[in-house]
Amino acid sequence: MAKKRPQTKAGKQQLKDGEIPVVGAREPCPCGSGRRYKACHGRAAAQAVTELVHRPFEGLAGECDWVALRELVPAATVALTLKDGLPEGVPSVTLATVLPMAWPALRRDDGSVLLALQNDTPSGDLSRDLADILLRALAAEPGSPVAAQRVPADGPRLQDVLDQGAAFEPAVHSGFEFWVPDAENATPEVSASLERANEAAIPTTRLAGVDAAYWCETPEKNHLRWVMPHAEERLLDALARLHAAGTSSLGEGTRLVGSFRAHGLMVPVWDLPSAMGAEECEKPAAEFAERLTEALASDAPLTAEERRARGGLTNRQVTLS
């Protein structure tokens, strides 16, 4: 059996918690305890970095669309407005679903910044990770991609960096030509990369009449995936009321089949006939939104049939994040 390492008293003055610098995880903790940093003051720092924030986009304009672009939409962009305005030499900042080579961000040759939303991030707070990447992209040299890195637990979040009063208006694209300013004259390598990405993208359209509802086309049937801001328990009750009443569909041949749970919000999903396009969804979606508003306003206890419908909806939930 290995002997326990003696815990010797440090000969130097002990540091206060607020003065502890970050060192390597296996190095002695600067506080003088004799333990490694990861087993001492590093433990709290690691927990702060990895603790999951369930609603990272809460408080941002377009929270539901942030969730949709993160989890559901292949190719889309949104112009972002910074709280303190654009720095000198940065003509624009654009949020993109993904970027070439899975870059977290890119400072283009003209100084503009593209920020990717669908990349893996190092901590449990997606908002803080994205804000760190964005701020480093703003300061990067033109023509440079930006990599992800460990983020300070007390660093700024998107809510601190973006103008929350500005509109959040996603533009959904059929492909990834937005990666390059002049796709028609791109190099053969870039053209091949674009072609591969475009082939893998599922055709997707954002409905115009309701918020954060996205139609998508798949080989066997189409779907409508609708990110909703309502509290989960309240929304499940409302959907159960509609389902039990036979009014949860979007018309003939459609069916509410379940929901995703993503970044603290629910995303109900409908199966649609393959002949039902995005335009054909607009009117039934608007009518459903009216029925849902009425169901959300009800405080009556669920009936036995509604409770069974709720149980079925709950069993068909899938958590994406």
XYZ file of C-alpha atoms in Angstrom:
321
model
C 0.000 0.000 0.000
C 1.339 3.397 -0.929
C 2.130 5.681 1.945
C 0.110 8.797 2.386
C 1.965 11.926 1.438
C 2.565 13.996 4.570
C 0.718 17.285 4.633
C 3.431 19.701 5.557
C 2.713 23.178 6.774
C 3.654 25.853 4.319
C 6.410 28.141 5.351
C 5.022 31.124 3.500
C 2.126 33.358 4.433
C -1.267 31.896 3.558
C -3.245 33.726 0.852
C -6.837 34.783 1.195
C -9.474 33.198 -1.025
C -9.833 36.268 -3.179
C -6.097 36.278 -3.902
C -5.724 32.671 -5.114
C -4.336 32.649 -8.663
C -5.157 29.889 -11.170
C -2.337 27.371 -11.599
C -2.030 23.901 -13.120
C -4.433 21.326 -11.688
C -1.577 19.106 -10.392
C 0.554 21.929 -9.017
C 0.597 22.790 -5.312
C -2.221 25.161 -4.413
C -0.861 28.707 -3.936
C -2.815 29.013 -0.694
C -0.103 26.968 1.022
C -2.311 24.081 2.138
C 0.107 21.488 0.727
C -2.596 19.958 -1.464
C -2.781 20.050 -5.228
C -4.715 22.959 -6.706
C -7.422 20.675 -8.172
C -8.158 19.239 -4.701
C -8.133 22.610 -2.968
C -9.164 25.999 -4.347
C -9.345 24.582 -7.873
C -12.316 22.440 -6.900
C -14.640 25.414 -6.482
C -13.333 27.023 -9.654
C -13.907 23.836 -11.671
C -17.438 23.471 -10.292
C -18.255 27.063 -11.244
C -17.036 26.465 -14.797
C -18.766 23.112 -15.351
C -22.094 23.752 -13.573
C -24.838 23.550 -16.188
C -26.886 26.658 -16.873
C -30.221 25.247 -18.029
C -31.448 28.401 -19.770
C -28.295 30.047 -21.153
C -30.238 32.381 -23.480
C -32.780 33.567 -20.897
C -33.226 37.323 -21.065
C -31.944 37.649 -24.624
C -34.236 38.916 -27.361
C -35.385 35.928 -29.386
C -34.535 33.292 -26.756
C -36.671 30.690 -28.546
C -34.903 31.348 -31.863
C -31.504 31.095 -30.149
C -32.522 27.593 -29.019
C -33.802 26.673 -32.476
C -30.630 27.833 -34.216
C -28.502 25.992 -31.681
C -30.343 22.658 -31.938
C -32.650 22.440 -34.961
C -31.681 24.660 -37.893
C -28.825 23.651 -40.231
C -28.007 26.960 -41.925
C -29.002 30.377 -40.629
C -27.520 33.747 -39.748
C -28.569 36.678 -37.545
C -27.109 40.174 -37.391
C -26.088 40.915 -33.785
C -26.054 44.333 -32.120
C -23.477 44.944 -29.380
C -24.414 46.863 -26.247
C -21.434 49.222 -26.566
C -21.495 49.444 -30.367
C -19.052 48.011 -32.897
C -15.328 48.471 -32.255
C -13.308 50.386 -34.812
C -12.495 48.205 -37.806
C -15.398 45.781 -37.222
C -18.151 46.562 -39.755
C -20.566 43.868 -38.534
C -21.081 40.918 -36.166
C -23.119 37.959 -37.403
C -24.311 34.870 -35.560
C -24.138 31.710 -37.709
C -25.318 28.190 -36.986
C -21.977 26.647 -38.032
C -18.731 27.774 -39.676
C -16.175 25.965 -41.859
C -13.764 23.617 -40.066
C -16.068 23.845 -37.003
C -14.442 27.166 -36.069
C -16.075 28.773 -33.020
C -15.636 32.208 -34.648
C -13.959 33.917 -37.577
C -12.651 37.436 -38.107
C -12.882 37.927 -41.850
C -10.375 39.812 -43.977
C -12.669 42.848 -44.017
C -12.791 42.861 -40.193
C -16.337 41.524 -39.847
C -16.962 38.788 -37.271
C -18.872 35.504 -37.622
C -19.791 33.697 -34.386
C -20.802 30.005 -34.572
C -23.605 28.762 -32.328
C -23.539 24.964 -32.748
C -19.982 24.232 -31.577
C -19.080 22.316 -28.428
C -18.128 24.651 -25.587
C -15.779 24.074 -22.626
C -18.093 24.938 -19.719
C -21.668 24.441 -18.617
C -22.649 28.026 -19.409
C -23.105 28.341 -23.145
C -23.806 32.062 -22.872
C -20.514 32.750 -21.090
C -18.552 30.590 -23.542
C -20.038 32.350 -26.565
C -19.436 35.793 -25.072
C -15.776 34.931 -24.476
C -15.359 33.688 -28.054
C -17.097 36.785 -29.422
C -14.948 39.224 -27.453
C -11.753 37.486 -28.569
C -12.975 37.486 -32.174
C -13.537 41.243 -32.008
C -9.886 41.681 -31.023
C -8.428 39.061 -33.399
C -6.395 39.895 -36.459
C -8.463 40.079 -39.683
C -8.425 36.768 -41.544
C -8.081 34.728 -38.317
C -10.286 31.963 -36.887
C -10.814 31.910 -33.117
C -10.556 28.744 -31.009
C -12.451 27.905 -27.842
C -10.634 28.031 -24.514
C -11.240 27.766 -20.800
C -13.494 30.599 -19.677
C -13.241 32.453 -16.341
C -16.160 31.581 -14.078
C -16.923 35.277 -13.589
C -16.485 36.331 -17.226
C -19.165 38.262 -19.144
C -22.143 36.510 -20.713
C -24.019 37.271 -23.928
C -26.557 39.137 -21.814
C -23.749 41.522 -20.794
C -22.342 41.970 -24.302
C -25.369 42.166 -26.619
C -27.961 44.925 -26.893
C -31.017 43.149 -25.520
C -33.324 45.792 -26.961
C -32.278 45.046 -30.537
C -34.367 42.778 -32.760
C -33.252 39.170 -33.266
C -34.290 38.221 -36.808
C -32.931 34.910 -38.138
C -32.386 34.447 -41.856
C -32.655 30.747 -42.747
C -30.564 29.703 -45.745
C -30.830 26.754 -48.102
C -27.046 26.262 -47.921
C -23.815 27.573 -46.433
C -22.793 30.068 -49.111
C -22.684 32.704 -46.371
C -19.363 31.151 -45.319
C -17.550 33.003 -48.096
C -18.245 36.481 -49.516
C -17.994 35.282 -53.125
C -19.072 31.638 -53.289
C -19.204 31.575 -57.083
C -15.484 32.342 -57.323
C -14.352 30.192 -54.372
C -11.368 27.855 -54.648
C -12.019 24.208 -55.600
C -11.354 23.132 -51.997
C -13.852 25.606 -50.570
C -16.393 24.724 -53.258
C -16.078 21.019 -52.403
C -16.531 21.749 -48.691
C -19.625 23.835 -49.426
C -21.080 21.112 -51.598
C -20.668 18.482 -48.872
C -22.230 20.741 -46.243
C -25.133 21.682 -48.495
C -25.908 18.042 -49.269
C -26.193 17.250 -45.551
C -28.483 20.195 -44.735
C -32.173 19.421 -44.165
C -34.405 21.953 -45.986
C -35.783 24.233 -43.281
C -38.076 27.286 -43.244
C -39.027 29.616 -40.402
C -42.752 30.366 -40.320
C -43.639 34.025 -40.678
C -46.912 34.109 -38.726
C -45.779 32.700 -35.364
C -42.575 32.936 -33.349
C -39.789 30.337 -33.465
C -41.657 27.674 -35.463
C -39.550 25.846 -38.066
C -40.823 23.610 -40.865
C -38.393 20.999 -42.164
C -38.468 18.431 -44.949
C -37.312 14.829 -44.566
C -37.541 11.962 -47.075
C -40.616 10.247 -45.577
C -42.550 13.110 -43.964
C -42.230 16.756 -43.037
C -42.162 18.174 -39.527
C -42.938 21.360 -37.660
C -40.710 22.012 -34.642
C -41.846 24.930 -32.517
C -39.758 26.323 -29.639
C -42.080 27.764 -26.979
C -41.239 30.115 -24.087
C -43.858 28.879 -21.623
C -43.029 27.117 -18.352
C -42.809 23.385 -19.024
C -45.452 22.173 -16.564
C -47.934 24.811 -17.691
C -47.290 24.034 -21.355
C -47.671 20.281 -20.831
C -51.036 20.868 -19.153
C -52.183 23.061 -22.042
C -51.057 20.596 -24.707
C -52.762 17.776 -22.806
C -56.043 19.716 -22.757
C -55.840 20.241 -26.516
C -54.762 16.661 -27.199
C -57.636 15.217 -25.170
C -60.058 17.511 -27.005
C -58.737 16.386 -30.376
C -57.467 19.888 -31.255
C -53.694 19.445 -30.913
C -53.067 18.752 -34.611
C -52.404 21.219 -37.415
C -55.061 19.800 -39.702
C -55.811 16.615 -41.610
C -52.924 14.188 -41.784
C -50.906 15.999 -39.077
C -50.165 14.814 -35.557
C -48.515 16.138 -32.410
C -45.988 13.369 -31.798
C -44.024 14.610 -28.797
C -41.493 17.239 -27.841
C -37.849 18.033 -27.277
C -36.514 19.724 -24.180
C -33.641 22.054 -25.089
C -31.851 24.710 -23.024
C -34.718 24.970 -20.557
C -37.480 25.282 -23.159
C -39.944 22.836 -24.703
C -40.098 22.173 -28.442
C -43.353 20.440 -29.502
C -43.039 18.474 -32.758
C -45.718 17.675 -35.333
C -45.570 15.112 -38.131
C -46.834 16.546 -41.416
C -47.732 14.972 -44.753
C -44.922 15.164 -47.297
C -47.133 17.357 -49.492
C -47.561 19.965 -46.722
C -45.019 22.728 -47.202
C -44.107 25.664 -44.991
C -46.710 27.971 -46.557
C -49.471 25.450 -45.879
C -48.439 25.453 -42.189
C -48.912 29.182 -41.665
C -52.694 29.316 -41.174
C -53.044 26.140 -39.050
C -50.092 27.209 -36.887
C -51.670 30.607 -36.238
C -54.986 28.925 -35.353
C -53.197 26.501 -33.035
C -51.463 29.423 -31.304
C -54.906 30.876 -30.472
C -56.117 27.548 -29.066
C -52.924 27.184 -27.037
C -53.310 30.661 -25.541
C -56.793 29.726 -24.310
C -55.565 26.415 -22.899
C -52.663 28.106 -21.117
C -55.109 30.481 -19.410
C -57.118 27.626 -17.862
C -56.536 26.782 -14.192
C -59.082 23.958 -14.062
C -57.754 20.602 -12.817
C -56.965 18.123 -15.580
C -59.608 15.493 -16.266
C -58.717 11.810 -16.272
C -58.493 11.837 -20.061
C -56.302 14.950 -20.008
C -54.000 13.358 -17.422
C -53.589 10.321 -19.690
C -52.815 12.621 -22.611
C -50.268 14.462 -20.484
C -48.599 11.222 -19.503
C -48.298 10.233 -23.134
C -46.721 13.571 -24.039
C -44.295 13.330 -21.133
C -43.225 9.823 -22.162
C -42.428 11.077 -25.647
C -40.134 13.879 -24.475
C -36.489 13.847 -25.523
C -33.902 16.081 -23.825
C -31.395 17.601 -26.254
C -29.432 19.635 -23.709
